[in-house]
PDB file of C-alpha atoms in Angstrom:
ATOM      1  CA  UNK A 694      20.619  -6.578  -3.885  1.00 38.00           C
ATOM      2  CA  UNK A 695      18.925  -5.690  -0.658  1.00 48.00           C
ATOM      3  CA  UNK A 696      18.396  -8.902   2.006  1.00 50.00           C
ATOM      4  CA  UNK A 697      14.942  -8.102   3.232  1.00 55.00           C
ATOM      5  CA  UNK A 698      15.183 -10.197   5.496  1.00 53.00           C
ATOM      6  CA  UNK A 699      18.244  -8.214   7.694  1.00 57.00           C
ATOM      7  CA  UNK A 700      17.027  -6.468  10.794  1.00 55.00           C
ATOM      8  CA  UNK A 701      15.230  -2.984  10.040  1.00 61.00           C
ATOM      9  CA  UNK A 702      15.489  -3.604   5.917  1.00 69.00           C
ATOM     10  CA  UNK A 703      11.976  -3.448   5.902  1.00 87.00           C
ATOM     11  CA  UNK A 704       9.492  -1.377   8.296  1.00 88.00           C
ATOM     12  CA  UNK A 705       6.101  -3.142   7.960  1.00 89.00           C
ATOM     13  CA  UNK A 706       2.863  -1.300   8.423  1.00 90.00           C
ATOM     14  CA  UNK A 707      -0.174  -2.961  10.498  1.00 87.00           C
ATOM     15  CA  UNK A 708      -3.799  -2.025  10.801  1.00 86.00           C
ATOM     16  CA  UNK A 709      -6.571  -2.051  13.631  1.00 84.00           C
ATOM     17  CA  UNK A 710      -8.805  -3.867  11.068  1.00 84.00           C
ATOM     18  CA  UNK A 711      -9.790  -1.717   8.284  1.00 86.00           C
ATOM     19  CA  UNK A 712      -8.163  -0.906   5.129  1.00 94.00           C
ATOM     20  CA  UNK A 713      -4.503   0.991   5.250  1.00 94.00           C
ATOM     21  CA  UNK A 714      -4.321   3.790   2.530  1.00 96.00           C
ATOM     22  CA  UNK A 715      -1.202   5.622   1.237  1.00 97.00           C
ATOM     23  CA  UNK A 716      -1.484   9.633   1.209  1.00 97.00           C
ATOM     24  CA  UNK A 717       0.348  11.823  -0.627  1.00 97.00           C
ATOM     25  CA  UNK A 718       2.107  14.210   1.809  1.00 95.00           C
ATOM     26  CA  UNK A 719       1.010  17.246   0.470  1.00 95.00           C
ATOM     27  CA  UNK A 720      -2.506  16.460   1.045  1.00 96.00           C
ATOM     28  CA  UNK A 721      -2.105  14.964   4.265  1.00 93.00           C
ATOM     29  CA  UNK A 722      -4.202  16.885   6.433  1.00 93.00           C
ATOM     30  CA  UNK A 723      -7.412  16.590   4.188  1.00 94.00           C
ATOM     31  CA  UNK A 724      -7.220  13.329   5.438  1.00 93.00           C
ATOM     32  CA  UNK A 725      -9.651  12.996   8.616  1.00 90.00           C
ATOM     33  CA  UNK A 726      -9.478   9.554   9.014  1.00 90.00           C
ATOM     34  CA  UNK A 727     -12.512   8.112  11.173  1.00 89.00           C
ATOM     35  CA  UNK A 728     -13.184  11.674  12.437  1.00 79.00           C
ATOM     36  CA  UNK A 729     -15.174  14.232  11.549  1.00 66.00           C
ATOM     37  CA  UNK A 730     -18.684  15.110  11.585  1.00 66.00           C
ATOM     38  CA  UNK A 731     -20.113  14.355   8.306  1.00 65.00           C
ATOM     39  CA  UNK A 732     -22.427  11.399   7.669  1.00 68.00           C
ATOM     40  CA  UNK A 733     -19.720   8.869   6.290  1.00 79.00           C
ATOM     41  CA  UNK A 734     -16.353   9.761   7.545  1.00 90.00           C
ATOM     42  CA  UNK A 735     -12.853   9.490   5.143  1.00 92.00           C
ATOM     43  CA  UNK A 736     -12.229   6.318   6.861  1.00 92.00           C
ATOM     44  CA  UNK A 737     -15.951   4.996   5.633  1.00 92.00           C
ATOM     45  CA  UNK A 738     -15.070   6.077   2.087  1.00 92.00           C
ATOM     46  CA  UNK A 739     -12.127   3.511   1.720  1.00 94.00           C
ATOM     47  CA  UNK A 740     -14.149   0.773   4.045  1.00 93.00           C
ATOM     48  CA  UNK A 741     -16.340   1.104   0.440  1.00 92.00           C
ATOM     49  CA  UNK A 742     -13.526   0.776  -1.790  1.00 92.00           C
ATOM     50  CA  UNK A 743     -14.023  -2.781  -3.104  1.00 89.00           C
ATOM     51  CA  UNK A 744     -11.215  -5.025  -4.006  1.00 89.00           C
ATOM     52  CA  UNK A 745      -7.354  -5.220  -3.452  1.00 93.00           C
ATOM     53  CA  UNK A 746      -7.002  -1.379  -4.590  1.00 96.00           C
ATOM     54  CA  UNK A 747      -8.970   1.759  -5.041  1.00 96.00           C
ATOM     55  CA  UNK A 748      -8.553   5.423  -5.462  1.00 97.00           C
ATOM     56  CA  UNK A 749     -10.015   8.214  -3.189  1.00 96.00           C
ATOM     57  CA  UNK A 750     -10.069  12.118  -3.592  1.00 96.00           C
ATOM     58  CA  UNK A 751      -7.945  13.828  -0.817  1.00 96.00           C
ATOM     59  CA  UNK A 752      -7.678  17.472  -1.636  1.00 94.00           C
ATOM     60  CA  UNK A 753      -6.464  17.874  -4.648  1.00 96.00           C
ATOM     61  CA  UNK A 754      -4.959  14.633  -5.066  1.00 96.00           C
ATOM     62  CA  UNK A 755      -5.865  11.129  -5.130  1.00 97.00           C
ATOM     63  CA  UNK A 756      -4.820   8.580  -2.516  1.00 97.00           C
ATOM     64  CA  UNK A 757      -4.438   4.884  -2.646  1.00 98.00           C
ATOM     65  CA  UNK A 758      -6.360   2.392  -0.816  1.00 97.00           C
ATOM     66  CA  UNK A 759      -5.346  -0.959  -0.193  1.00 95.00           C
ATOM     67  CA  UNK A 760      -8.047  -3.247   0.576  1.00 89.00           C
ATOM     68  CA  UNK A 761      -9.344  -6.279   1.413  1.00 80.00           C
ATOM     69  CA  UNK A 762      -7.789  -8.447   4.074  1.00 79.00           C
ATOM     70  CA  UNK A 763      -6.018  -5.915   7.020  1.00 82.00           C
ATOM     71  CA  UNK A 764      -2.823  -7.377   5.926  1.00 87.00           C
ATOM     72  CA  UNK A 765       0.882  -6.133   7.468  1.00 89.00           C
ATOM     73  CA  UNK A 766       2.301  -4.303   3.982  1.00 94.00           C
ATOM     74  CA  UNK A 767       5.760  -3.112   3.236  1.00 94.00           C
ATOM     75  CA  UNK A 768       6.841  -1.308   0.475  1.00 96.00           C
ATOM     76  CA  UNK A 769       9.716  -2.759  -1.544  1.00 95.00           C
ATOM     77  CA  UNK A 770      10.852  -0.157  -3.660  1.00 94.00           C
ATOM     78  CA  UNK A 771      13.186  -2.190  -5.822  1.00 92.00           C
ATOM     79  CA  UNK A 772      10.231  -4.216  -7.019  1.00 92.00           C
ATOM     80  CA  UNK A 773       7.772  -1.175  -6.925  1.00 96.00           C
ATOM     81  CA  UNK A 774       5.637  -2.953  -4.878  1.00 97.00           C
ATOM     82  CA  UNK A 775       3.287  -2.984  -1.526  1.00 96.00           C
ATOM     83  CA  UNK A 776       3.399  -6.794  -0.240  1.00 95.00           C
ATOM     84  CA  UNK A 777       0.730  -7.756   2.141  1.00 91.00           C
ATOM     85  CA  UNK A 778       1.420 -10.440   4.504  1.00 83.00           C
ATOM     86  CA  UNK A 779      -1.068 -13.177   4.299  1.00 84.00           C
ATOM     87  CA  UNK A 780       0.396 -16.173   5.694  1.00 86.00           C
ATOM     88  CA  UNK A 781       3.854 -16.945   6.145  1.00 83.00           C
ATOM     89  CA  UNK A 782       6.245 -18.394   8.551  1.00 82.00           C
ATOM     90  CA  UNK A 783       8.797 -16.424   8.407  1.00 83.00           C
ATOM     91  CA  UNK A 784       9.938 -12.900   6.617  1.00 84.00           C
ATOM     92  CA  UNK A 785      12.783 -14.307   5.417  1.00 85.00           C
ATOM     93  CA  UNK A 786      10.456 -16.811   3.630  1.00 85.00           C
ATOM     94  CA  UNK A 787       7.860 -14.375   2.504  1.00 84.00           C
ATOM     95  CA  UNK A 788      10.278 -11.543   1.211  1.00 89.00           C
ATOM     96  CA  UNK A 789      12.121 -14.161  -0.817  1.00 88.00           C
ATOM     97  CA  UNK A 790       8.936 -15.365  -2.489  1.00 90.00           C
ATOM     98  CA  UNK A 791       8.482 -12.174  -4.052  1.00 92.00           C
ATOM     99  CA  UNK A 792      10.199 -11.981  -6.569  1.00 93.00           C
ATOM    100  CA  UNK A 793       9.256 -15.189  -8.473  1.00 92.00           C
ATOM    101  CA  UNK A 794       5.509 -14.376  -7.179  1.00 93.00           C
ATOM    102  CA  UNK A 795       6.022 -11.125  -9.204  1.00 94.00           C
ATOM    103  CA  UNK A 796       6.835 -12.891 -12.557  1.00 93.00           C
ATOM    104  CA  UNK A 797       4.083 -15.591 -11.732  1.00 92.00           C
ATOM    105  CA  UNK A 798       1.503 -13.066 -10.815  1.00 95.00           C
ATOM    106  CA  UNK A 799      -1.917 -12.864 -12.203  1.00 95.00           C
ATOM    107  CA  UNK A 800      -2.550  -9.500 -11.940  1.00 96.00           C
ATOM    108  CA  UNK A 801      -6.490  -7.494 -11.894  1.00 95.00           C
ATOM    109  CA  UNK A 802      -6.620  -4.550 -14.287  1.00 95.00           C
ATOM    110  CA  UNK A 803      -4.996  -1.496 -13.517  1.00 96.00           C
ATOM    111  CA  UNK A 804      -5.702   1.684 -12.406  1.00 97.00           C
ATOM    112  CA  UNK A 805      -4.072   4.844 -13.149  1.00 98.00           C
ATOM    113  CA  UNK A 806      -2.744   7.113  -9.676  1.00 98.00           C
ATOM    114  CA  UNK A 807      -1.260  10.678 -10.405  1.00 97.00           C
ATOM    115  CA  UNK A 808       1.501  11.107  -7.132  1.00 97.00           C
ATOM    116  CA  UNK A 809       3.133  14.809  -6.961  1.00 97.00           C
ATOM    117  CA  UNK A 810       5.549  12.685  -4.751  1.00 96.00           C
ATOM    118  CA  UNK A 811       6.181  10.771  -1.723  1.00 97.00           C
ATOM    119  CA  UNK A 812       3.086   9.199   0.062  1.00 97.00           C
ATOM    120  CA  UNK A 813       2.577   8.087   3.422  1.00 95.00           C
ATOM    121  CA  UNK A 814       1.119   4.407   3.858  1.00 95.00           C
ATOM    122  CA  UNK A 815      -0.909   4.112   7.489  1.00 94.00           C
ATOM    123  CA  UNK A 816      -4.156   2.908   8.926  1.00 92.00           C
ATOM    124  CA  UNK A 817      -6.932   4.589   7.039  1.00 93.00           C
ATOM    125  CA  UNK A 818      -8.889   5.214  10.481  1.00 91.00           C
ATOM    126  CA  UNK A 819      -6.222   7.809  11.507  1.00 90.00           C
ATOM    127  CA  UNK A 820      -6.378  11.265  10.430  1.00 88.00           C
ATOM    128  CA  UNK A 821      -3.427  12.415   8.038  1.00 87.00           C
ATOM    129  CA  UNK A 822      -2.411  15.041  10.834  1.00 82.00           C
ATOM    130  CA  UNK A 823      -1.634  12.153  13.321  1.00 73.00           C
ATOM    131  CA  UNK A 824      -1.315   9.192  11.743  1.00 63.00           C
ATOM    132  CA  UNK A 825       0.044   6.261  14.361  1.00 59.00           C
ATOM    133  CA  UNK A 826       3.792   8.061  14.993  1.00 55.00           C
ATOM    134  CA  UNK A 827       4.688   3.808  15.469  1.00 58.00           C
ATOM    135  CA  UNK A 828       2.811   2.618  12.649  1.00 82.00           C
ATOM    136  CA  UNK A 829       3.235   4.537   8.934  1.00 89.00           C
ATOM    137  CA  UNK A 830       6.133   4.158   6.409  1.00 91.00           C
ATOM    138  CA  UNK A 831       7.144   6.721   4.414  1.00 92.00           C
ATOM    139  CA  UNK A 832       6.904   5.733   0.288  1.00 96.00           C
ATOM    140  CA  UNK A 833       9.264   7.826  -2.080  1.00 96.00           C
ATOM    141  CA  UNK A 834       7.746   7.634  -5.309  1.00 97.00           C
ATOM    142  CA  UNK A 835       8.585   9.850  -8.372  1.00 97.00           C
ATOM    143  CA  UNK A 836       6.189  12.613  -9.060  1.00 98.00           C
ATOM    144  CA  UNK A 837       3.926  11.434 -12.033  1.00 97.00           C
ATOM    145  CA  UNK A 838       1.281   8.816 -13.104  1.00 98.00           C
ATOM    146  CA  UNK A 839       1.526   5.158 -12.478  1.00 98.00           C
ATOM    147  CA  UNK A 840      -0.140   1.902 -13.226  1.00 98.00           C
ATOM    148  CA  UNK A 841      -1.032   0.013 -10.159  1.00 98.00           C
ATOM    149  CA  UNK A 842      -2.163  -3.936 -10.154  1.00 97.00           C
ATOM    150  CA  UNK A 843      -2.647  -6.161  -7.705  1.00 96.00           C
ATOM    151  CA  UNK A 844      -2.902 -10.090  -7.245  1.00 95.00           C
ATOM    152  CA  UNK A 845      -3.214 -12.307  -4.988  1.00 93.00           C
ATOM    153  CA  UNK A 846      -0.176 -15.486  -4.774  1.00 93.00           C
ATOM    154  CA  UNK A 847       0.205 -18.629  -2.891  1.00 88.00           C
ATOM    155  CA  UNK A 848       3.693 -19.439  -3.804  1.00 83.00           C
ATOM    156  CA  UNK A 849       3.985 -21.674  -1.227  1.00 83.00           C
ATOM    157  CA  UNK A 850       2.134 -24.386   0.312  1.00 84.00           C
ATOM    158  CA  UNK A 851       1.702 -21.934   3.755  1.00 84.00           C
ATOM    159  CA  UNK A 852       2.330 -18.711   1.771  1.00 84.00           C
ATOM    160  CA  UNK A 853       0.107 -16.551   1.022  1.00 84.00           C
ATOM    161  CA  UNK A 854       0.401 -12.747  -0.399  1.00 91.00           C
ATOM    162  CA  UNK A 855      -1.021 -10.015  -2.056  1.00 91.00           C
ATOM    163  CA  UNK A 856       0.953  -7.965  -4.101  1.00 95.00           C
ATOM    164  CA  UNK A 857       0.046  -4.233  -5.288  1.00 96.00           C
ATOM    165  CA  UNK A 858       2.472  -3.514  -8.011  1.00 97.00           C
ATOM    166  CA  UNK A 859       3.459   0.513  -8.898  1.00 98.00           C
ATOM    167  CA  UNK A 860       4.675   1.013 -12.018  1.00 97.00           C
ATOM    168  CA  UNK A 861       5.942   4.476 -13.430  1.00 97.00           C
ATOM    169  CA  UNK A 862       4.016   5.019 -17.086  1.00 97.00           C
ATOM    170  CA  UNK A 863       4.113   9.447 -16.909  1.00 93.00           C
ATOM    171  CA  UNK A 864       7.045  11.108 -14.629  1.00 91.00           C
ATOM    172  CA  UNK A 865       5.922  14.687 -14.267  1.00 87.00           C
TER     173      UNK A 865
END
């Protein structure tokens, strides 16, 4: 079992104050982030997205937007999920209330996200050619389509999280 809590275990993504959003790679550069010259830029579209999570076109693929509160998120891959740091004291204390926040959970309905593979989780405002070289993780999922649900826990008195749960339903 992985110890989140060891030095480097988990790499933690932070915003300027809008919504982060996870690419796929292979559409990365159809991302233009708060540039570009139209009327409402990429970065406006997921500023509308309204919720915890939402799905935008990007090329021919469809990213994921995590919204509401610009929330440091990490990616746990052995729970399949994107945890969004709230409130806490500590990471220690926060990673170990996942888990049992999991199980206890009451999750939105889903959505349904086809990935052709590994995304890349950064601050919507940057464009997918440069997102923050300091500030993106790098999210290996399976190729296919997935269920994604998110909630909101307090499983502590000064804990609070959101949790945006993948779930593998159609590997490609």
């Amino acid at each position: 079992m992985v110890r989140y809590a060891e030095p480097g275990a988990v790499e933690w993504v932070e915003s300027g104050g809008g919504p982060l959003i996870a690419v796929p790679e292979t559409v990365l550069p159809f991302w233009a982030g708060a540039d570009g010259e139209e009327t409402a830029s990429d970065y406006d579209r997921a500023c509308e997205v309204d919720g915890h999570v939402g799905l935008l076109p990007v090329g021919d693929c469809t990213a994921l937007v995590l919204g509401g509160e610009p929330a440091s998120t990490a990616y746990l891959p052995d729970q399949g999920v994107f945890v969004r740091w709230c409130a806490g004291d500590s990471e220690a204390e926060l990673l170990a209330s996942v888990p049992p926040a999991v199980a206890a959970a009451e999750w939105e309905p889903e959505v349904h996200w086809d990935v052709p593979g590994t995304v890349l989780l950064f601050d919507a405002a940057w464009p997918g050619t440069d997102p923050s070289a300091s500030d993106h993780v790098r999210v290996r999922l399976e190729p296919g389509r997935y269920a994604v649900r998110a909630a909101r826990v307090q499983p502590g008195p000064e804990t609070w999280l959101d949790l945006v749960q993948l779930r593998l339903v159609s590997p490609r």
